[in-house]
PDB file of C-alpha atoms in Angstrom:
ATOM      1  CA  UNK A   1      86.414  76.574 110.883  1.00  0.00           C
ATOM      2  CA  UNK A   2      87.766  77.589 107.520  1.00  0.00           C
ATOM      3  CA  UNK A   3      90.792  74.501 106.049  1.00  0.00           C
ATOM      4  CA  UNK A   4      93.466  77.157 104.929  1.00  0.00           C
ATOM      5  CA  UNK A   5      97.170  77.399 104.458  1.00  0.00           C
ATOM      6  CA  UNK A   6      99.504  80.134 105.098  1.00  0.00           C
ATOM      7  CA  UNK A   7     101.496  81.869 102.610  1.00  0.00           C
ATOM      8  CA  UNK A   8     104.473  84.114 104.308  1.00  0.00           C
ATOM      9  CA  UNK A   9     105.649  86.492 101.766  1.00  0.00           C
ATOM     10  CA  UNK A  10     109.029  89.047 102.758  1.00  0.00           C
ATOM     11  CA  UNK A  11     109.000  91.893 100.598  1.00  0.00           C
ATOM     12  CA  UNK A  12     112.118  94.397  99.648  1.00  0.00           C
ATOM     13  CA  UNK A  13     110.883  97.715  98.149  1.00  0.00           C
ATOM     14  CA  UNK A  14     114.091  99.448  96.473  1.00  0.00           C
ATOM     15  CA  UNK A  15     114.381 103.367  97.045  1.00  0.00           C
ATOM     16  CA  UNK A  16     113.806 105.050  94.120  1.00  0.00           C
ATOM     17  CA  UNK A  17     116.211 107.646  92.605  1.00  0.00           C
ATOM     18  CA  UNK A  18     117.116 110.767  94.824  1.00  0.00           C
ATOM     19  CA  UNK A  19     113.958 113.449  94.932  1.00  0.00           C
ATOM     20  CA  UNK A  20     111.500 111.140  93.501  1.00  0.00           C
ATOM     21  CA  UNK A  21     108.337 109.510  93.846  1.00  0.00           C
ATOM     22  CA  UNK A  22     107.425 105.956  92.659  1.00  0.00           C
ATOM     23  CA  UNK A  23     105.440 103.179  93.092  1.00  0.00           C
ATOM     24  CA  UNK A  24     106.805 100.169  94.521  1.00  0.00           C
ATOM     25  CA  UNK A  25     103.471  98.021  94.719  1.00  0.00           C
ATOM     26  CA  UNK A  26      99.801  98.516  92.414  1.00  0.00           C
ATOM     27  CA  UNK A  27      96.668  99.437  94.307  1.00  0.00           C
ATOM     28  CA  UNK A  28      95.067  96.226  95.761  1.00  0.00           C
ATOM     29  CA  UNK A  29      92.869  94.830  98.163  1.00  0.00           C
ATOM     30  CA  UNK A  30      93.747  91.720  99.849  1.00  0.00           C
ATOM     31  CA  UNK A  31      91.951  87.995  98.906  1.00  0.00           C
ATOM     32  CA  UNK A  32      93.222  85.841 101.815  1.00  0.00           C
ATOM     33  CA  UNK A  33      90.722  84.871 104.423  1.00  0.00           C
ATOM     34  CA  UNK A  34      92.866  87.140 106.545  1.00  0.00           C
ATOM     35  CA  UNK A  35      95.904  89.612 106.559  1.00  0.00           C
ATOM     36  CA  UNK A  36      98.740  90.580 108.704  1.00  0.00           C
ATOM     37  CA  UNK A  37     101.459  93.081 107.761  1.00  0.00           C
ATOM     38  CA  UNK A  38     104.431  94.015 109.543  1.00  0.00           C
ATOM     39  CA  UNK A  39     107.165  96.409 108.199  1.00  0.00           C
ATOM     40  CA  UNK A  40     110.235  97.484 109.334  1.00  0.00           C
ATOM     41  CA  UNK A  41     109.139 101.636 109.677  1.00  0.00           C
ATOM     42  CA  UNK A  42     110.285 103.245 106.609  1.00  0.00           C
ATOM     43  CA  UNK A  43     106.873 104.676 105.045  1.00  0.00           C
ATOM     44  CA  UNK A  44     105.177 103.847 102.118  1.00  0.00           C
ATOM     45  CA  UNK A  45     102.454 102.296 102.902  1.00  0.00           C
ATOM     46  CA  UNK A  46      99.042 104.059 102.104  1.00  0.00           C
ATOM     47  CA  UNK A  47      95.631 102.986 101.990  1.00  0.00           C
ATOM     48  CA  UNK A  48      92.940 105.254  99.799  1.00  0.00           C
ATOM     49  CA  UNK A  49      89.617 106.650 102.080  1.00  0.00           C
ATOM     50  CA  UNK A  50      86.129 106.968 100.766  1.00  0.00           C
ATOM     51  CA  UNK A  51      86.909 110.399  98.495  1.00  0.00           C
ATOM     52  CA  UNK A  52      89.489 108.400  96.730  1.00  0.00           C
ATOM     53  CA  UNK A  53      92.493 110.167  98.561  1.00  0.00           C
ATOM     54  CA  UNK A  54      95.574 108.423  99.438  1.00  0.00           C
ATOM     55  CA  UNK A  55      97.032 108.374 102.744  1.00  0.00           C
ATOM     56  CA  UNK A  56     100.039 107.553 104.243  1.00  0.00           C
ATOM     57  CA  UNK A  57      99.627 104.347 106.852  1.00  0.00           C
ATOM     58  CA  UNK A  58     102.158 105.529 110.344  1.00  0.00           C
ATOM     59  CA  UNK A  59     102.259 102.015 112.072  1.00  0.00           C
ATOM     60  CA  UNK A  60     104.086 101.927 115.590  1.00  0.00           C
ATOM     61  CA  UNK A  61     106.809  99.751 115.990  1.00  0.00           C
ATOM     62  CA  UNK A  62     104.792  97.931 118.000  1.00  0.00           C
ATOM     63  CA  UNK A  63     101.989  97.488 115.555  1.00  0.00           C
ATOM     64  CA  UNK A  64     101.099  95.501 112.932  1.00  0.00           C
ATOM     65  CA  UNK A  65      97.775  95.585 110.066  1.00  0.00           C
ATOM     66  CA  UNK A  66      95.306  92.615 110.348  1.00  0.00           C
ATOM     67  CA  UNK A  67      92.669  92.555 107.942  1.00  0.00           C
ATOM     68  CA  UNK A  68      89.806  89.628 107.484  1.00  0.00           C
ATOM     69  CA  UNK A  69      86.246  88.778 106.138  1.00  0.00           C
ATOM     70  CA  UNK A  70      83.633  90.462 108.280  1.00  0.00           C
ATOM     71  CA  UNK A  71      80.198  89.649 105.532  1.00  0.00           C
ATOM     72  CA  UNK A  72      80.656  93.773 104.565  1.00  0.00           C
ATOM     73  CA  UNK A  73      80.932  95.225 108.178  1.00  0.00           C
ATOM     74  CA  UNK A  74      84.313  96.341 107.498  1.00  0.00           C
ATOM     75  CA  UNK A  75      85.368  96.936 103.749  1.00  0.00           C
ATOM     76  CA  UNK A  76      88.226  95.519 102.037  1.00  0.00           C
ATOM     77  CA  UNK A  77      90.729  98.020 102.177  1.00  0.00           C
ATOM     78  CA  UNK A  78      92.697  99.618  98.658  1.00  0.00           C
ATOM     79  CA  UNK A  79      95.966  99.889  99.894  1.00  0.00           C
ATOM     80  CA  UNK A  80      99.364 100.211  97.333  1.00  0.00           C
ATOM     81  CA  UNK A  81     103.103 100.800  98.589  1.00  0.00           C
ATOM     82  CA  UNK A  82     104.635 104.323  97.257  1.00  0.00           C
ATOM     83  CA  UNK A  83     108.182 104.480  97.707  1.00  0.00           C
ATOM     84  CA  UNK A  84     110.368 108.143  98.283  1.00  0.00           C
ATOM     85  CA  UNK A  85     113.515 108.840 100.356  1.00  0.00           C
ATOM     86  CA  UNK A  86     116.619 107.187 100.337  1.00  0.00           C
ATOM     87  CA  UNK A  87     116.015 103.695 102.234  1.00  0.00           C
ATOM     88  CA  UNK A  88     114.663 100.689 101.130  1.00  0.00           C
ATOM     89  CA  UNK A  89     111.540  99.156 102.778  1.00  0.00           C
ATOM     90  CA  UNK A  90     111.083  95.745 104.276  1.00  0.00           C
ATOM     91  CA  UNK A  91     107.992  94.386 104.871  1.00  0.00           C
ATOM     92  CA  UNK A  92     106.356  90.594 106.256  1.00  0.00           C
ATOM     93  CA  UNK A  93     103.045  89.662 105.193  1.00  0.00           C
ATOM     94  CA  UNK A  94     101.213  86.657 106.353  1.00  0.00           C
ATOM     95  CA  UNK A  95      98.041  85.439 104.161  1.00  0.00           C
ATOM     96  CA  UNK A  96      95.445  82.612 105.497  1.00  0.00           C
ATOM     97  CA  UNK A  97      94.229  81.489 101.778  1.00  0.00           C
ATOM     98  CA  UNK A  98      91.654  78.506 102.030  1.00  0.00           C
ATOM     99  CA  UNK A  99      92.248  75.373 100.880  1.00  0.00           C
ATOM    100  CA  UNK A 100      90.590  73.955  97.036  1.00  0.00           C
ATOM    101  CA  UNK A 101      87.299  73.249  97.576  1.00  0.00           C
ATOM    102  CA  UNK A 102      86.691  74.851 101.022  1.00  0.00           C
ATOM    103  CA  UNK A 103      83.115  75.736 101.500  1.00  0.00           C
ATOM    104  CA  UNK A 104      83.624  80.002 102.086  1.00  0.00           C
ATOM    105  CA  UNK A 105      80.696  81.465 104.444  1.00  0.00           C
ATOM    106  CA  UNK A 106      80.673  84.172 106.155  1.00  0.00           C
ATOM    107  CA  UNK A 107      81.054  83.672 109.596  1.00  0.00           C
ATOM    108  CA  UNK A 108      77.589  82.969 111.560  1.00  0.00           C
ATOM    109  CA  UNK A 109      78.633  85.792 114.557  1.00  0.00           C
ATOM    110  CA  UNK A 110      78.838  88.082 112.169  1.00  0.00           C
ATOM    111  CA  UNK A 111      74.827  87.231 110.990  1.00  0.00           C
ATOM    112  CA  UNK A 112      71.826  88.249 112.899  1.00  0.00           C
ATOM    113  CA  UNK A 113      68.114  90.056 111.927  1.00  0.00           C
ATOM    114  CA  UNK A 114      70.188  93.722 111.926  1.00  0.00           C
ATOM    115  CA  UNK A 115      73.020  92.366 109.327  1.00  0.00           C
ATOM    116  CA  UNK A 116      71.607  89.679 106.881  1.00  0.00           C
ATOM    117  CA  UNK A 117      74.359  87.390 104.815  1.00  0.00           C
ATOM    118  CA  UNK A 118      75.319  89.585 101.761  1.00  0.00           C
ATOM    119  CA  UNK A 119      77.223  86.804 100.287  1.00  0.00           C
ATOM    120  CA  UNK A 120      76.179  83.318  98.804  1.00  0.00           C
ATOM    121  CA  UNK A 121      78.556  80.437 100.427  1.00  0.00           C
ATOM    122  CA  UNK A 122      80.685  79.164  97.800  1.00  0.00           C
ATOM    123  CA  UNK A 123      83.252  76.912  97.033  1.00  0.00           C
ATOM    124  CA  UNK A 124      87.023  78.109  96.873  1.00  0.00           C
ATOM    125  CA  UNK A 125      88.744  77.359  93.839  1.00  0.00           C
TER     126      UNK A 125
END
């Protein structure tokens, strides 16, 4: 069991002036231990696919993003916030960052003869 804390982070994303096209957060992949997003259904979110495209992320209402470390299974996905249209965008992010000096390993059900550790354990600073 990973020692971690939890950051909560609500984020505002200002619309951008009438007919244009900005971004409202860099292109980024998470560091936290794990992820959750929830936002309040005005778009912007997009995440880039393996041709380095960008496309938009349509969550249900009901819905939320959860991302964590899976020792390469799953990669880290680039994601950025672009804004457009007239609203602003509201958005709740919950982060599970480790505490100093926790030992980070990836997680021993997620290691077996058909998916080897990729990554050393090491020591969070």
């Amino acid at each position: 069991m990973i020692n971690y804390k939890t950051l909560v982070r609500f984020m505002k994303y200002m619309a951008p002036p009438p007919g244009e096209y900005e971004r409202g957060l860099f292109a980024h992949t998470d560091k936290p231990v794990s992820t959750i997003i929830c936002d309040d259904q005005v778009s912007g979110l997009e995440i880039e696919v393996n041709d380095g495209q960008w496309i938009k992320l349509s969550l249900s209402p009901s819905s939320f993003c959860f991302v964590a470390w899976s020792n390469g299974r799953l990669k880290a996905v680039n994601h950025r916030v672009m804004m457009s249209g007239d609203k602003d965008r509201l958005s709740l992010a919950a982060f599970a960052i480790p505490v100093e000096g926790t030992i980070i390993k990836a997680p021993r059900e997620l290691i077996d003869e058909q998916h080897p550790q990729l990554y050393k354990d090491f020591k969070f600073m």
